[in-house]
Amino acid sequence: MADRFLYLLARALIAGLQMLPLPLVARLGRGLGALVHLLDARHRKVVLKNLHLCFGKEKSAAELRAIARENFRRIGENFACAVKTAGMPWSKLRHYCEFSNPEVLMPAPDEPGSQSRVVAIGHFGNFELYARLGEVVPGFVTATTYRGLRQPSLNRLLQNLREKSGCHFFERRTDGAALRAAMQQSRLILGLLVDQHAGDNGLMIPFFGVPCSTINAPAVFALRYHCPLFTGFCYRTGLGRWRLETGDRIPTHRDGKPRPIADITLDISHAFETAVRRDPANWFWVHNRWKAWDKLQAQTPAPPAASPAPAPPAATTETPG
């Protein structure tokens, strides 16, 4: 019964947002984000904790609070607009988003005809727009992975919405064979979200100087399938407007030999830090990215208390004689 209610609610919400003009959807999303910032103390605390960890030595407490407020508004705007833009034809959507330097993804004349690309992406701006990258890179189709929801009807509703973009979606737990075949046979631009806590299987890579469990999938895929590797970021340029930028190619080999996966992943992490610093409110700060570090700190025993210093000898008033 609860699953049915969630499905009907989501369906009504999607239908309602898709009927409205995009600028109005963006304003509604920002208003909802501001309300959540006011009411959701738990996530507000997470955001401020993360911001202090990364910018505490560079920005004042007032500046961090202002970034947090804007971050909640941006998240609301991005999620509401993602629902709207998923169903928009490219002929209309192209007036609200631009792709900067997509030509770096184009193949060189001597490349194999089926060679794909891997793009490490994160929760920056309306990141769902990367599903439209195939519109500006001729000869390629976009693809990504996802983790299905436990509610089948709700999962199907969201996937039907996402697939309107023309992007191919592969479920991480069940579509591994299909993804491997596609990587070998098709010209894919595979976008992989890599900026969340990776659990016990991740690599401990510094992000803003603090170690955190990091997804290494972009490096693994690029090496396994001999694909060029890039980063990609979505920046907000105005109300309901975005620019998507493809970063420089990240080297996967040195002197003809594969680089260590940890080194490649560290390069990705550095690129992500640069993108966050460029527009701090644009990233998904509500996620506990440094969970592994918090756990490690909690397990580290506190240093023993220092022994009290011995008292100085009592002064004497006697004179020698």
PDB file of C-alpha atoms in Angstrom:
ATOM      1  CA  MET A   1       0.000   0.000   0.000  1.00  0.00           C
ATOM      2  CA  ALA A   2       2.809   2.403   0.903  1.00  0.00           C
ATOM      3  CA  ASP A   3       4.655   1.589  -2.340  1.00  0.00           C
ATOM      4  CA  ARG A   4       1.529   2.314  -4.353  1.00  0.00           C
ATOM      5  CA  PHE A   5       1.089   5.651  -2.597  1.00  0.00           C
ATOM      6  CA  LEU A   6       4.714   6.628  -3.282  1.00  0.00           C
ATOM      7  CA  TYR A   7       4.315   5.684  -6.932  1.00  0.00           C
ATOM      8  CA  LEU A   8       1.154   7.766  -7.376  1.00  0.00           C
ATOM      9  CA  LEU A   9       2.687  10.710  -5.522  1.00  0.00           C
ATOM     10  CA  ALA A  10       5.852  10.618  -7.646  1.00  0.00           C
ATOM     11  CA  ARG A  11       3.841  10.262 -10.839  1.00  0.00           C
ATOM     12  CA  ALA A  12       1.695  13.276  -9.957  1.00  0.00           C
ATOM     13  CA  LEU A  13       4.752  15.327  -8.993  1.00  0.00           C
ATOM     14  CA  ILE A  14       6.544  14.497 -12.246  1.00  0.00           C
ATOM     15  CA  ALA A  15       3.475  15.300 -14.327  1.00  0.00           C
ATOM     16  CA  GLY A  16       2.965  18.587 -12.500  1.00  0.00           C
ATOM     17  CA  LEU A  17       6.560  19.759 -12.894  1.00  0.00           C
ATOM     18  CA  GLN A  18       6.685  18.832 -16.559  1.00  0.00           C
ATOM     19  CA  MET A  19       3.655  21.015 -17.256  1.00  0.00           C
ATOM     20  CA  LEU A  20       5.384  24.141 -15.911  1.00  0.00           C
ATOM     21  CA  PRO A  21       7.954  26.349 -17.656  1.00  0.00           C
ATOM     22  CA  LEU A  22      11.531  25.613 -16.643  1.00  0.00           C
ATOM     23  CA  PRO A  23      12.239  28.993 -14.945  1.00  0.00           C
ATOM     24  CA  LEU A  24       9.202  28.512 -12.702  1.00  0.00           C
ATOM     25  CA  VAL A  25      10.288  24.956 -11.875  1.00  0.00           C
ATOM     26  CA  ALA A  26      13.703  26.334 -10.902  1.00  0.00           C
ATOM     27  CA  ARG A  27      12.142  28.930  -8.600  1.00  0.00           C
ATOM     28  CA  LEU A  28       9.907  26.345  -6.953  1.00  0.00           C
ATOM     29  CA  GLY A  29      12.898  24.064  -6.426  1.00  0.00           C
ATOM     30  CA  ARG A  30      14.912  26.839  -4.815  1.00  0.00           C
ATOM     31  CA  GLY A  31      12.020  27.649  -2.517  1.00  0.00           C
ATOM     32  CA  LEU A  32      11.711  24.023  -1.483  1.00  0.00           C
ATOM     33  CA  GLY A  33      15.454  23.855  -0.868  1.00  0.00           C
ATOM     34  CA  ALA A  34      15.291  26.932   1.358  1.00  0.00           C
ATOM     35  CA  LEU A  35      12.479  25.324   3.353  1.00  0.00           C
ATOM     36  CA  VAL A  36      14.446  22.099   3.785  1.00  0.00           C
ATOM     37  CA  HIS A  37      17.445  24.106   4.970  1.00  0.00           C
ATOM     38  CA  LEU A  38      15.257  25.682   7.618  1.00  0.00           C
ATOM     39  CA  LEU A  39      13.619  22.455   8.815  1.00  0.00           C
ATOM     40  CA  ASP A  40      16.206  19.715   8.291  1.00  0.00           C
ATOM     41  CA  ALA A  41      18.672  20.240  11.126  1.00  0.00           C
ATOM     42  CA  ARG A  42      20.416  16.895  10.595  1.00  0.00           C
ATOM     43  CA  HIS A  43      21.453  17.535   6.992  1.00  0.00           C
ATOM     44  CA  ARG A  44      22.181  21.187   7.750  1.00  0.00           C
ATOM     45  CA  LYS A  45      24.655  19.968  10.362  1.00  0.00           C
ATOM     46  CA  VAL A  46      26.268  17.583   7.844  1.00  0.00           C
ATOM     47  CA  VAL A  47      26.687  20.382   5.297  1.00  0.00           C
ATOM     48  CA  LEU A  48      28.245  22.776   7.802  1.00  0.00           C
ATOM     49  CA  LYS A  49      30.545  20.063   9.120  1.00  0.00           C
ATOM     50  CA  ASN A  50      31.749  19.245   5.594  1.00  0.00           C
ATOM     51  CA  LEU A  51      32.197  22.903   4.679  1.00  0.00           C
ATOM     52  CA  HIS A  52      34.177  23.558   7.845  1.00  0.00           C
ATOM     53  CA  LEU A  53      36.398  20.557   7.113  1.00  0.00           C
ATOM     54  CA  CYS A  54      37.201  21.866   3.621  1.00  0.00           C
ATOM     55  CA  PHE A  55      37.071  25.643   4.016  1.00  0.00           C
ATOM     56  CA  GLY A  56      37.284  26.256   7.763  1.00  0.00           C
ATOM     57  CA  LYS A  57      40.758  27.787   7.479  1.00  0.00           C
ATOM     58  CA  GLU A  58      39.833  29.928   4.475  1.00  0.00           C
ATOM     59  CA  LYS A  59      36.329  31.259   5.142  1.00  0.00           C
ATOM     60  CA  SER A  60      34.497  32.746   8.109  1.00  0.00           C
ATOM     61  CA  ALA A  61      31.614  31.034   9.888  1.00  0.00           C
ATOM     62  CA  ALA A  62      29.201  33.518   8.287  1.00  0.00           C
ATOM     63  CA  GLU A  63      30.537  32.699   4.814  1.00  0.00           C
ATOM     64  CA  LEU A  64      30.142  28.970   5.439  1.00  0.00           C
ATOM     65  CA  ARG A  65      26.542  29.450   6.605  1.00  0.00           C
ATOM     66  CA  ALA A  66      25.785  31.483   3.471  1.00  0.00           C
ATOM     67  CA  ILE A  67      27.240  28.735   1.260  1.00  0.00           C
ATOM     68  CA  ALA A  68      25.138  26.163   3.126  1.00  0.00           C
ATOM     69  CA  ARG A  69      21.918  28.138   2.564  1.00  0.00           C
ATOM     70  CA  GLU A  70      22.638  28.540  -1.135  1.00  0.00           C
ATOM     71  CA  ASN A  71      23.616  24.877  -1.394  1.00  0.00           C
ATOM     72  CA  PHE A  72      20.190  23.754  -0.181  1.00  0.00           C
ATOM     73  CA  ARG A  73      18.539  26.099  -2.688  1.00  0.00           C
ATOM     74  CA  ARG A  74      20.722  24.744  -5.484  1.00  0.00           C
ATOM     75  CA  ILE A  75      19.939  21.136  -4.585  1.00  0.00           C
ATOM     76  CA  GLY A  76      16.217  21.892  -4.659  1.00  0.00           C
ATOM     77  CA  GLU A  77      16.591  23.691  -7.984  1.00  0.00           C
ATOM     78  CA  ASN A  78      18.653  20.884  -9.493  1.00  0.00           C
ATOM     79  CA  PHE A  79      16.338  18.068  -8.480  1.00  0.00           C
ATOM     80  CA  ALA A  80      13.189  19.864  -9.605  1.00  0.00           C
ATOM     81  CA  CYS A  81      14.797  20.887 -12.891  1.00  0.00           C
ATOM     82  CA  ALA A  82      16.154  17.380 -13.476  1.00  0.00           C
ATOM     83  CA  VAL A  83      12.560  16.130 -13.535  1.00  0.00           C
ATOM     84  CA  LYS A  84      11.586  18.860 -15.986  1.00  0.00           C
ATOM     85  CA  THR A  85      14.610  18.634 -18.289  1.00  0.00           C
ATOM     86  CA  ALA A  86      14.474  14.831 -18.512  1.00  0.00           C
ATOM     87  CA  GLY A  87      11.320  15.096 -20.606  1.00  0.00           C
ATOM     88  CA  MET A  88      12.329  18.097 -22.734  1.00  0.00           C
ATOM     89  CA  PRO A  89      13.346  17.575 -26.369  1.00  0.00           C
ATOM     90  CA  TRP A  90      16.857  18.734 -27.176  1.00  0.00           C
ATOM     91  CA  SER A  91      15.490  21.395 -29.531  1.00  0.00           C
ATOM     92  CA  LYS A  92      14.087  23.208 -26.464  1.00  0.00           C
ATOM     93  CA  LEU A  93      16.606  22.159 -23.838  1.00  0.00           C
ATOM     94  CA  ARG A  94      19.553  23.476 -25.841  1.00  0.00           C
ATOM     95  CA  HIS A  95      18.430  27.030 -25.032  1.00  0.00           C
ATOM     96  CA  TYR A  96      19.003  26.399 -21.310  1.00  0.00           C
ATOM     97  CA  CYS A  97      22.250  24.435 -21.298  1.00  0.00           C
ATOM     98  CA  GLU A  98      25.490  24.553 -23.209  1.00  0.00           C
ATOM     99  CA  PHE A  99      28.300  22.057 -23.584  1.00  0.00           C
ATOM    100  CA  SER A 100      31.756  23.546 -23.380  1.00  0.00           C
ATOM    101  CA  ASN A 101      34.597  21.920 -25.370  1.00  0.00           C
ATOM    102  CA  PRO A 102      32.833  18.622 -26.220  1.00  0.00           C
ATOM    103  CA  GLU A 103      35.280  18.310 -29.106  1.00  0.00           C
ATOM    104  CA  VAL A 104      37.894  16.858 -26.735  1.00  0.00           C
ATOM    105  CA  LEU A 105      35.795  13.678 -26.723  1.00  0.00           C
ATOM    106  CA  MET A 106      35.949  13.278 -30.485  1.00  0.00           C
ATOM    107  CA  PRO A 107      38.150  10.424 -31.713  1.00  0.00           C
ATOM    108  CA  ALA A 108      41.504  10.873 -33.364  1.00  0.00           C
ATOM    109  CA  PRO A 109      41.735   9.638 -36.977  1.00  0.00           C
ATOM    110  CA  ASP A 110      43.771   6.571 -35.983  1.00  0.00           C
ATOM    111  CA  GLU A 111      41.489   5.421 -33.146  1.00  0.00           C
ATOM    112  CA  PRO A 112      39.635   2.082 -33.334  1.00  0.00           C
ATOM    113  CA  GLY A 113      36.088   2.515 -34.572  1.00  0.00           C
ATOM    114  CA  SER A 114      34.470   1.070 -31.459  1.00  0.00           C
ATOM    115  CA  GLN A 115      36.538   2.850 -28.814  1.00  0.00           C
ATOM    116  CA  SER A 116      34.436   4.314 -26.014  1.00  0.00           C
ATOM    117  CA  ARG A 117      35.131   7.088 -23.525  1.00  0.00           C
ATOM    118  CA  VAL A 118      34.880   7.162 -19.748  1.00  0.00           C
ATOM    119  CA  VAL A 119      33.873  10.398 -18.013  1.00  0.00           C
ATOM    120  CA  ALA A 120      34.109  10.704 -14.228  1.00  0.00           C
ATOM    121  CA  ILE A 121      31.208  12.910 -13.159  1.00  0.00           C
ATOM    122  CA  GLY A 122      29.870  14.067  -9.815  1.00  0.00           C
ATOM    123  CA  HIS A 123      26.875  15.673  -8.162  1.00  0.00           C
ATOM    124  CA  PHE A 124      27.542  19.128  -9.574  1.00  0.00           C
ATOM    125  CA  GLY A 125      24.573  21.219 -10.684  1.00  0.00           C
ATOM    126  CA  ASN A 126      21.987  19.435 -12.820  1.00  0.00           C
ATOM    127  CA  PHE A 127      24.323  16.496 -13.433  1.00  0.00           C
ATOM    128  CA  GLU A 128      21.537  14.505 -15.133  1.00  0.00           C
ATOM    129  CA  LEU A 129      22.146  16.710 -18.178  1.00  0.00           C
ATOM    130  CA  TYR A 130      25.215  14.642 -18.993  1.00  0.00           C
ATOM    131  CA  ALA A 131      22.758  12.139 -20.432  1.00  0.00           C
ATOM    132  CA  ARG A 132      22.465  14.599 -23.361  1.00  0.00           C
ATOM    133  CA  LEU A 133      26.165  14.643 -24.185  1.00  0.00           C
ATOM    134  CA  GLY A 134      25.530  12.442 -27.203  1.00  0.00           C
ATOM    135  CA  GLU A 135      23.634  15.361 -28.774  1.00  0.00           C
ATOM    136  CA  VAL A 136      26.891  17.271 -29.242  1.00  0.00           C
ATOM    137  CA  VAL A 137      29.361  14.420 -29.834  1.00  0.00           C
ATOM    138  CA  PRO A 138      28.311  12.817 -33.145  1.00  0.00           C
ATOM    139  CA  GLY A 139      28.642   9.073 -33.448  1.00  0.00           C
ATOM    140  CA  PHE A 140      28.475   8.385 -29.712  1.00  0.00           C
ATOM    141  CA  VAL A 141      25.684   7.446 -27.315  1.00  0.00           C
ATOM    142  CA  THR A 142      25.727   8.119 -23.602  1.00  0.00           C
ATOM    143  CA  ALA A 143      25.493   5.477 -20.912  1.00  0.00           C
ATOM    144  CA  THR A 144      25.702   5.263 -17.157  1.00  0.00           C
ATOM    145  CA  THR A 145      25.128   2.889 -14.276  1.00  0.00           C
ATOM    146  CA  TYR A 146      22.514   3.081 -11.554  1.00  0.00           C
ATOM    147  CA  ARG A 147      21.299   1.183  -8.523  1.00  0.00           C
ATOM    148  CA  GLY A 148      17.642   0.240  -8.793  1.00  0.00           C
ATOM    149  CA  LEU A 149      15.138   1.142  -6.095  1.00  0.00           C
ATOM    150  CA  ARG A 150      13.484  -1.501  -3.944  1.00  0.00           C
ATOM    151  CA  GLN A 151      10.038  -0.362  -5.126  1.00  0.00           C
ATOM    152  CA  PRO A 152       9.651  -1.865  -8.646  1.00  0.00           C
ATOM    153  CA  SER A 153       6.888   0.473  -9.814  1.00  0.00           C
ATOM    154  CA  LEU A 154       8.685   3.606  -8.622  1.00  0.00           C
ATOM    155  CA  ASN A 155      11.959   2.385 -10.105  1.00  0.00           C
ATOM    156  CA  ARG A 156      10.272   1.773 -13.469  1.00  0.00           C
ATOM    157  CA  LEU A 157       8.672   5.239 -13.401  1.00  0.00           C
ATOM    158  CA  LEU A 158      11.999   6.976 -12.815  1.00  0.00           C
ATOM    159  CA  GLN A 159      13.838   4.892 -15.395  1.00  0.00           C
ATOM    160  CA  ASN A 160      11.188   5.576 -18.034  1.00  0.00           C
ATOM    161  CA  LEU A 161      11.670   9.277 -17.336  1.00  0.00           C
ATOM    162  CA  ARG A 162      15.469   9.103 -17.540  1.00  0.00           C
ATOM    163  CA  GLU A 163      15.507   7.024 -20.711  1.00  0.00           C
ATOM    164  CA  LYS A 164      13.694   9.779 -22.609  1.00  0.00           C
ATOM    165  CA  SER A 165      17.110  11.410 -22.881  1.00  0.00           C
ATOM    166  CA  GLY A 166      18.374   8.572 -25.083  1.00  0.00           C
ATOM    167  CA  CYS A 167      20.942   7.560 -22.480  1.00  0.00           C
ATOM    168  CA  HIS A 168      21.520   3.840 -21.869  1.00  0.00           C
ATOM    169  CA  PHE A 169      21.198   2.769 -18.236  1.00  0.00           C
ATOM    170  CA  PHE A 170      22.865  -0.329 -16.755  1.00  0.00           C
ATOM    171  CA  GLU A 171      21.870  -1.623 -13.321  1.00  0.00           C
ATOM    172  CA  ARG A 172      25.080  -2.121 -11.341  1.00  0.00           C
ATOM    173  CA  ARG A 173      24.114  -5.459  -9.788  1.00  0.00           C
ATOM    174  CA  THR A 174      22.445  -7.189 -12.744  1.00  0.00           C
ATOM    175  CA  ASP A 175      23.632  -5.630 -16.029  1.00  0.00           C
ATOM    176  CA  GLY A 176      27.374  -6.207 -15.784  1.00  0.00           C
ATOM    177  CA  ALA A 177      27.539  -8.525 -18.805  1.00  0.00           C
ATOM    178  CA  ALA A 178      25.476  -6.145 -20.943  1.00  0.00           C
ATOM    179  CA  LEU A 179      27.707  -3.210 -20.003  1.00  0.00           C
ATOM    180  CA  ARG A 180      30.872  -5.155 -20.827  1.00  0.00           C
ATOM    181  CA  ALA A 181      29.486  -6.062 -24.239  1.00  0.00           C
ATOM    182  CA  ALA A 182      28.458  -2.472 -24.931  1.00  0.00           C
ATOM    183  CA  MET A 183      31.892  -1.144 -23.968  1.00  0.00           C
ATOM    184  CA  GLN A 184      33.541  -3.495 -26.452  1.00  0.00           C
ATOM    185  CA  GLN A 185      31.119  -3.102 -29.350  1.00  0.00           C
ATOM    186  CA  SER A 186      29.740   0.444 -29.256  1.00  0.00           C
ATOM    187  CA  ARG A 187      30.995   3.983 -29.105  1.00  0.00           C
ATOM    188  CA  LEU A 188      29.799   4.837 -25.625  1.00  0.00           C
ATOM    189  CA  ILE A 189      30.412   7.858 -23.470  1.00  0.00           C
ATOM    190  CA  LEU A 190      30.166   6.156 -20.093  1.00  0.00           C
ATOM    191  CA  GLY A 191      29.493   8.636 -17.290  1.00  0.00           C
ATOM    192  CA  LEU A 192      30.265   7.318 -13.823  1.00  0.00           C
ATOM    193  CA  LEU A 193      29.292   9.137 -10.624  1.00  0.00           C
ATOM    194  CA  VAL A 194      32.316   8.881  -8.358  1.00  0.00           C
ATOM    195  CA  ASP A 195      32.033  11.542  -5.646  1.00  0.00           C
ATOM    196  CA  GLN A 196      30.278   9.586  -2.900  1.00  0.00           C
ATOM    197  CA  HIS A 197      31.514   7.376  -0.072  1.00  0.00           C
ATOM    198  CA  ALA A 198      32.641   4.053  -1.567  1.00  0.00           C
ATOM    199  CA  GLY A 199      32.412   1.936   1.577  1.00  0.00           C
ATOM    200  CA  ASP A 200      34.932  -0.725   2.523  1.00  0.00           C
ATOM    201  CA  ASN A 201      35.843  -1.469  -1.113  1.00  0.00           C
ATOM    202  CA  GLY A 202      36.965   2.040  -2.010  1.00  0.00           C
ATOM    203  CA  LEU A 203      40.477   3.432  -2.214  1.00  0.00           C
ATOM    204  CA  MET A 204      41.531   5.807   0.546  1.00  0.00           C
ATOM    205  CA  ILE A 205      42.300   8.908  -1.512  1.00  0.00           C
ATOM    206  CA  PRO A 206      42.646  12.448  -0.107  1.00  0.00           C
ATOM    207  CA  PHE A 207      39.941  14.938  -1.005  1.00  0.00           C
ATOM    208  CA  PHE A 208      40.574  18.454   0.293  1.00  0.00           C
ATOM    209  CA  GLY A 209      43.548  16.920   2.073  1.00  0.00           C
ATOM    210  CA  VAL A 210      41.442  14.465   4.082  1.00  0.00           C
ATOM    211  CA  PRO A 211      41.433  10.731   3.221  1.00  0.00           C
ATOM    212  CA  CYS A 212      38.085   9.319   2.133  1.00  0.00           C
ATOM    213  CA  SER A 213      36.857   6.071   0.584  1.00  0.00           C
ATOM    214  CA  THR A 214      36.822   6.727  -3.163  1.00  0.00           C
ATOM    215  CA  ILE A 215      35.261   4.934  -6.141  1.00  0.00           C
ATOM    216  CA  ASN A 216      37.923   3.716  -8.567  1.00  0.00           C
ATOM    217  CA  ALA A 217      35.578   2.573 -11.364  1.00  0.00           C
ATOM    218  CA  PRO A 218      36.614   5.233 -13.942  1.00  0.00           C
ATOM    219  CA  ALA A 219      40.261   4.173 -13.740  1.00  0.00           C
ATOM    220  CA  VAL A 220      39.352   0.478 -13.846  1.00  0.00           C
ATOM    221  CA  PHE A 221      37.064   0.853 -16.883  1.00  0.00           C
ATOM    222  CA  ALA A 222      39.488   3.098 -18.765  1.00  0.00           C
ATOM    223  CA  LEU A 223      42.345   0.626 -18.306  1.00  0.00           C
ATOM    224  CA  ARG A 224      40.290  -2.493 -18.931  1.00  0.00           C
ATOM    225  CA  TYR A 225      38.718  -1.260 -22.173  1.00  0.00           C
ATOM    226  CA  HIS A 226      41.590   0.979 -23.329  1.00  0.00           C
ATOM    227  CA  CYS A 227      39.377   4.079 -23.223  1.00  0.00           C
ATOM    228  CA  PRO A 228      40.358   7.727 -22.935  1.00  0.00           C
ATOM    229  CA  LEU A 229      39.431   9.070 -19.495  1.00  0.00           C
ATOM    230  CA  PHE A 230      38.030  12.536 -18.744  1.00  0.00           C
ATOM    231  CA  THR A 231      36.225  14.418 -16.004  1.00  0.00           C
ATOM    232  CA  GLY A 232      32.982  16.334 -16.476  1.00  0.00           C
ATOM    233  CA  PHE A 233      31.273  19.030 -14.417  1.00  0.00           C
ATOM    234  CA  CYS A 234      27.953  20.867 -14.613  1.00  0.00           C
ATOM    235  CA  TYR A 235      28.030  24.508 -13.502  1.00  0.00           C
ATOM    236  CA  ARG A 236      25.027  26.718 -12.870  1.00  0.00           C
ATOM    237  CA  THR A 237      25.118  29.885 -14.986  1.00  0.00           C
ATOM    238  CA  GLY A 238      21.754  31.334 -13.973  1.00  0.00           C
ATOM    239  CA  LEU A 239      18.252  30.398 -12.896  1.00  0.00           C
ATOM    240  CA  GLY A 240      17.521  27.094 -14.623  1.00  0.00           C
ATOM    241  CA  ARG A 241      20.612  27.415 -16.814  1.00  0.00           C
ATOM    242  CA  TRP A 242      23.809  25.361 -16.894  1.00  0.00           C
ATOM    243  CA  ARG A 243      27.106  24.859 -18.654  1.00  0.00           C
ATOM    244  CA  LEU A 244      28.640  21.382 -18.865  1.00  0.00           C
ATOM    245  CA  GLU A 245      32.400  21.249 -19.208  1.00  0.00           C
ATOM    246  CA  THR A 246      34.644  18.346 -20.121  1.00  0.00           C
ATOM    247  CA  GLY A 247      38.029  18.406 -18.430  1.00  0.00           C
ATOM    248  CA  ASP A 248      41.405  17.588 -19.891  1.00  0.00           C
ATOM    249  CA  ARG A 249      42.182  13.974 -20.639  1.00  0.00           C
ATOM    250  CA  ILE A 250      43.598  12.139 -17.625  1.00  0.00           C
ATOM    251  CA  PRO A 251      46.598   9.977 -18.552  1.00  0.00           C
ATOM    252  CA  THR A 252      46.107   6.277 -17.869  1.00  0.00           C
ATOM    253  CA  HIS A 253      49.548   5.170 -19.080  1.00  0.00           C
ATOM    254  CA  ARG A 254      53.102   6.354 -18.573  1.00  0.00           C
ATOM    255  CA  ASP A 255      55.999   5.192 -20.729  1.00  0.00           C
ATOM    256  CA  GLY A 256      53.682   2.693 -22.376  1.00  0.00           C
ATOM    257  CA  LYS A 257      52.695   1.067 -19.086  1.00  0.00           C
ATOM    258  CA  PRO A 258      49.412   1.385 -17.131  1.00  0.00           C
ATOM    259  CA  ARG A 259      49.547   3.845 -14.269  1.00  0.00           C
ATOM    260  CA  PRO A 260      48.506   2.614 -10.818  1.00  0.00           C
ATOM    261  CA  ILE A 261      44.751   2.858 -10.303  1.00  0.00           C
ATOM    262  CA  ALA A 262      45.316   4.861  -7.123  1.00  0.00           C
ATOM    263  CA  ASP A 263      47.344   7.481  -9.023  1.00  0.00           C
ATOM    264  CA  ILE A 264      44.673   7.856 -11.703  1.00  0.00           C
ATOM    265  CA  THR A 265      41.966   8.129  -9.045  1.00  0.00           C
ATOM    266  CA  LEU A 266      44.004  10.776  -7.232  1.00  0.00           C
ATOM    267  CA  ASP A 267      44.110  12.854 -10.434  1.00  0.00           C
ATOM    268  CA  ILE A 268      40.320  12.630 -10.634  1.00  0.00           C
ATOM    269  CA  SER A 269      40.036  13.691  -6.994  1.00  0.00           C
ATOM    270  CA  HIS A 270      42.244  16.731  -7.627  1.00  0.00           C
ATOM    271  CA  ALA A 271      40.071  17.748 -10.593  1.00  0.00           C
ATOM    272  CA  PHE A 272      36.945  17.424  -8.445  1.00  0.00           C
ATOM    273  CA  GLU A 273      38.449  19.568  -5.698  1.00  0.00           C
ATOM    274  CA  THR A 274      39.238  22.273  -8.243  1.00  0.00           C
ATOM    275  CA  ALA A 275      35.628  22.154  -9.472  1.00  0.00           C
ATOM    276  CA  VAL A 276      34.263  22.458  -5.926  1.00  0.00           C
ATOM    277  CA  ARG A 277      36.502  25.422  -5.163  1.00  0.00           C
ATOM    278  CA  ARG A 278      35.325  27.170  -8.320  1.00  0.00           C
ATOM    279  CA  ASP A 279      31.719  27.267  -7.040  1.00  0.00           C
ATOM    280  CA  PRO A 280      31.380  25.773  -3.534  1.00  0.00           C
ATOM    281  CA  ALA A 281      27.565  25.967  -3.442  1.00  0.00           C
ATOM    282  CA  ASN A 282      27.339  23.867  -6.610  1.00  0.00           C
ATOM    283  CA  TRP A 283      28.301  20.517  -5.038  1.00  0.00           C
ATOM    284  CA  PHE A 284      26.262  17.965  -3.057  1.00  0.00           C
ATOM    285  CA  TRP A 285      27.451  18.792   0.468  1.00  0.00           C
ATOM    286  CA  VAL A 286      24.597  16.935   2.197  1.00  0.00           C
ATOM    287  CA  HIS A 287      26.412  13.630   1.610  1.00  0.00           C
ATOM    288  CA  ASN A 288      28.820  12.404   4.296  1.00  0.00           C
ATOM    289  CA  ARG A 289      31.776  12.127   1.924  1.00  0.00           C
ATOM    290  CA  TRP A 290      34.321  11.663   4.713  1.00  0.00           C
ATOM    291  CA  LYS A 291      32.513   8.865   6.535  1.00  0.00           C
ATOM    292  CA  ALA A 292      35.573   6.594   6.432  1.00  0.00           C
ATOM    293  CA  TRP A 293      37.716   9.327   7.979  1.00  0.00           C
ATOM    294  CA  ASP A 294      35.172   9.901  10.750  1.00  0.00           C
ATOM    295  CA  LYS A 295      35.166   6.164  11.458  1.00  0.00           C
ATOM    296  CA  LEU A 296      38.953   6.041  11.511  1.00  0.00           C
ATOM    297  CA  GLN A 297      39.126   8.987  13.879  1.00  0.00           C
ATOM    298  CA  ALA A 298      36.610   7.371  16.215  1.00  0.00           C
ATOM    299  CA  GLN A 299      38.674   4.164  16.331  1.00  0.00           C
ATOM    300  CA  THR A 300      41.961   5.941  17.032  1.00  0.00           C
ATOM    301  CA  PRO A 301      42.679   5.864  20.773  1.00  0.00           C
ATOM    302  CA  ALA A 302      43.196   9.203  22.392  1.00  0.00           C
ATOM    303  CA  PRO A 303      46.791   9.956  23.405  1.00  0.00           C
ATOM    304  CA  PRO A 304      47.526   9.321  27.099  1.00  0.00           C
ATOM    305  CA  ALA A 305      47.148  12.281  29.344  1.00  0.00           C
ATOM    306  CA  ALA A 306      50.414  13.983  30.134  1.00  0.00           C
ATOM    307  CA  SER A 307      51.777  13.426  33.640  1.00  0.00           C
ATOM    308  CA  PRO A 308      51.638  16.528  35.799  1.00  0.00           C
ATOM    309  CA  ALA A 309      54.930  18.376  35.987  1.00  0.00           C
ATOM    310  CA  PRO A 310      56.755  18.017  39.325  1.00  0.00           C
ATOM    311  CA  ALA A 311      56.269  20.891  41.691  1.00  0.00           C
ATOM    312  CA  PRO A 312      59.230  23.257  41.903  1.00  0.00           C
ATOM    313  CA  PRO A 313      61.248  23.128  45.125  1.00  0.00           C
ATOM    314  CA  ALA A 314      60.032  25.380  47.866  1.00  0.00           C
ATOM    315  CA  ALA A 315      61.831  28.656  48.123  1.00  0.00           C
ATOM    316  CA  THR A 316      63.997  29.114  51.208  1.00  0.00           C
ATOM    317  CA  THR A 317      64.667  32.238  53.170  1.00  0.00           C
ATOM    318  CA  GLU A 318      67.638  30.832  55.065  1.00  0.00           C
ATOM    319  CA  THR A 319      71.044  32.308  54.394  1.00  0.00           C
ATOM    320  CA  PRO A 320      74.130  30.146  54.394  1.00  0.00           C
ATOM    321  CA  GLY A 321      76.315  30.526  57.386  1.00  0.00           C
TER     322      GLY A 321
END
